[in-house]
Amino acid sequence: MAGCAAALSSFFFEYDTPRIVLIRSRKVGLMNRTVQLLILAYVIGWVFVWEKGYQETDSVVSSITTKVKGVALTNTSELGLRVWDVADYVIPPQQENTLFVMTNIVATLNQRQSTCAELPDAKTVCISDDNCTFGSIDVHGSGVATGKCVHYNAHVKTCEVIAWCPVENDTYVPRPAFLKAAENFTLLIKNHIWYPKFNFTKRNILPNTSATYLKSCIYDTKSDPFCPIFRLGQIVESGGQSFQQMAVEGGIMGIQINWDCNLDRSASHCIPKYSFHRLDNQDSDHTVSPGYNFSATWGHRWYHVHKARMAVHVSQQRGWHCVDCPRLLPIFRISRQLPTSSVCGHAGKAS
Amino acid sequence: MAGCAAALSSFFFEYDTPRIVLIRSRKVGLMNRTVQLLILAYVIGWVFVWEKGYQETDSVVSSITTKVKGVALTNTSELGLRVWDVADYVIPPQQENTLFVMTNIVATLNQRQSTCAELPDAKTVCISDDNCTFGSIDVHGSGVATGKCVHYNAHVKTCEVIAWCPVENDTYVPRPAFLKAAENFTLLIKNHIWYPKFNFTKRNILPNTSATYLKSCIYDTKSDPFCPIFRLGQIVESGGQSFQQMAVEGGIMGIQINWDCNLDRSASHCIPKYSFHRLDNQDSDHTVSPGYNFSATWGHRWYHVHKARMAVHVSQQRGWHCVDCPRLLPIFRISRQLPTSSVCGHAGKAS
Amino acid sequence: MAGCAAALSSFFFEYDTPRIVLIRSRKVGLMNRTVQLLILAYVIGWVFVWEKGYQETDSVVSSITTKVKGVALTNTSELGLRVWDVADYVIPPQQENTLFVMTNIVATLNQRQSTCAELPDAKTVCISDDNCTFGSIDVHGSGVATGKCVHYNAHVKTCEVIAWCPVENDTYVPRPAFLKAAENFTLLIKNHIWYPKFNFTKRNILPNTSATYLKSCIYDTKSDPFCPIFRLGQIVESGGQSFQQMAVEGGIMGIQINWDCNLDRSASHCIPKYSFHRLDNQDSDHTVSPGYNFSATWGHRWYHVHKARMAVHVSQQRGWHCVDCPRLLPIFRISRQLPTSSVCGHAGKAS
């Protein structure tokens, strides 16, 4: 009991501190302060000025709407003279954060449900009905086999299928692309951002943009970096690709809008930066199943649509603001060294 | 060699420790312990209790489906008496995490591919065929010029274009909005969440919700905070906007569903919180190119559609759980001070 | 003034350092080094080797395109013999990161705008015209009341509505699902990834995949883990669910593609891992409003569509790379101890 009380009294009423030697030496003293200064400079320079460790950060909430403009005229033996406008080549009419522009078509006109010869390949070519199984479905085929063997053309017989007839044949894709004029279509991107923590909103049509400028401008990295209207061809070229080549098989472009804002400065310094990148990389390794295409139907059934998908991405954006936060802890750790060393002579302000 | 052995022996078998002064002073001793206590309280209070630094966090995997209900009746000279239901005004019929409700229409009925006069503006008004260039395409125009100058109306002549005719004229947008009744449409949001790390799933239709309640309830911040059915008009008003005003030009509402769950507590405390915000901010600065609209076609070609886009966003959500993790390192740093100071008297537990 | 100068001189030209006792003891010395070694091992083992604290991380930029293949044949009294291909059951034809496959239908054929009897329920059943209010709209109803009470069938009278007639009745959903053959449809997922910081791109069709293999393979966890073609039925079963059960009411499957890459190793080690999970959890708690469905129209108006939504998610992915970065700070803190302790004998390299 007495031992316990003594231990407690010792715990509360005694204090250990290292003995200090005071060295009166200009060289050592200056060296000590220089080292301390360097550490201080590192901390302030790196954590505060460079990394802005004193700032609170917030992620952006963003909304994007897009609008394409442009008209193309085509004249083929199959479809005749035809005008294509935005309601024809943007499918579906709108999507969130992304946009699809048709650049090429494999059209199969006037399909209807009936029976016809399947496309010839290793599995479907036949000599007599014995080669065809009634009711069989091939996962890569166009329909359900009727069990008959019929003429695909004068030279080849294939198994008959019940399907949307005539069946679609996408072996040959038009070259150059059917809607090669899409290169000159323009894309207006409206992007609203919101930093909820700072209740800061802005949009990519900057406040000083006039309606007149918006009617005539086209984005250019150097001359018009804040014009939100882009030429499709130039988006693809900025990503280091050829539009006409991409238009044939289809592809995906990513547009990054980067809002890296220091909100301690004026709101007018918070401006978007655009960058472009092809997302379906076309390495020499990647020759299998290239491009991007899908099937859609119009009034007549159906066109097989090859499209350049222009995906609009908003990149991870950051906004800063001064608030103390857990990130200050590491700074506390180092700054604590200073009082400790200056305390030594005065016995006892150690933390 | 001998020097090296001596250095090694010194490295392994000698130990430096500072000389300690023991100060027997109630004031200094208590002050020392108080300072230590404050630091300890700060660490435990801030890092553990407030920031829950002992918990592991996980991001949510979420899926959202939406369903709109409501019918509107319109009667205009152009379209006659017409009923509009969900299959008419939600375009496309479904999307992921977002939803489009048509609120206004600029209808151009019975368009077909032919030639007609372009809309009059500075570039297209003409006096004779000499003013029109055959084959020219204006990026803001409706079609491809034929090179002729024809009457747009009794007073004005414009260049003829091959296009979807008659060309669309969206200068005048109906006011009030065509489908102003959309204010009373309801939106059911089904949101399933999943925290993969904790294998925790939940949905926003809470377990104690009955089918009867779900048939009649409407979300209200105070009386029905867990009803997943929202009135469109009230979503917009909760975001501080006027539905009828927004319905004319179109706009984008964000709905945030916040699942901020402390999974150390019962699962029944993990509940969603809804908040609403207009994403296309309508500042006085932002008068250029307001609203949100796009072009779509129905059986007849085509209506120009103005819509309120109700984007449903799931915000960054967090779930917590107790697991030791790298975030404990900073705590280790400070607690290390305590053994160090208590070790001094006992020669040698320094780290 | 003199005091100030003295304080300054003392600040710059003097240096405090603790007095050191040198203890020549094998036990204490070895213990000291062992403790230091353990801390060092912890730091190197945990922060460097396990957590890879020396590596910079980057989030992936990803693009996904999908393509479904498969044909189904149905024969019902209502729709007759019909073939369904991808352009029929994928609605809308394409979306970003997600995909909708129709598995069930409640068809209401040949609807047109006219007047007819509303579906009978507690609110709509009537005896005479007095029970029906002209112009009233029920949010769960199909149209706008005309104020008349008419025969729904031989036994029941309901209020007449102006609506798309006949009104849709989805009380009974086909069991088994109408397109139960969707179980054998295949889904090709093309996923391109890009780590912008490291300028590293890859796709899930690996470089050594041949066109022949891609034509015949089906994903299997064990035998074909890198085949990007999935059978719908197997996706659902891998998520622990029954496809035929899910096809009736609809549901949402999440496919995770995990690219967890250590780019310090060869690029060929950076491979995708697939996992599957049902996102609309089907607990016993969750019997209210199950499944997933929406309304869409075809040429004839309209089918009510029940679909299994196969949402393709790309999970949060990480790539690593060696660069020094702020995460090195905590390591600096501990390694600093070593010079400090080895410096003590030499008076004055303390930081």
PDB file of C-alpha atoms in Angstrom, chain B residues 1-9:
ATOM      1  CA  MET B   1      41.109  -5.551 -39.327  1.00  0.00           C
ATOM      2  CA  ALA B   2      41.472  -5.024 -35.612  1.00  0.00           C
ATOM      3  CA  GLY B   3      39.887  -1.576 -36.002  1.00  0.00           C
ATOM      4  CA  CYS B   4      36.994  -3.116 -37.873  1.00  0.00           C
ATOM      5  CA  ALA B   5      36.486  -5.760 -35.161  1.00  0.00           C
ATOM      6  CA  ALA B   6      36.622  -3.083 -32.499  1.00  0.00           C
ATOM      7  CA  ALA B   7      34.040  -0.984 -34.394  1.00  0.00           C
ATOM      8  CA  LEU B   8      31.764  -4.013 -34.779  1.00  0.00           C
ATOM      9  CA  SER B   9      32.132  -4.933 -31.123  1.00  0.00           C
TER      10      SER B   9
END
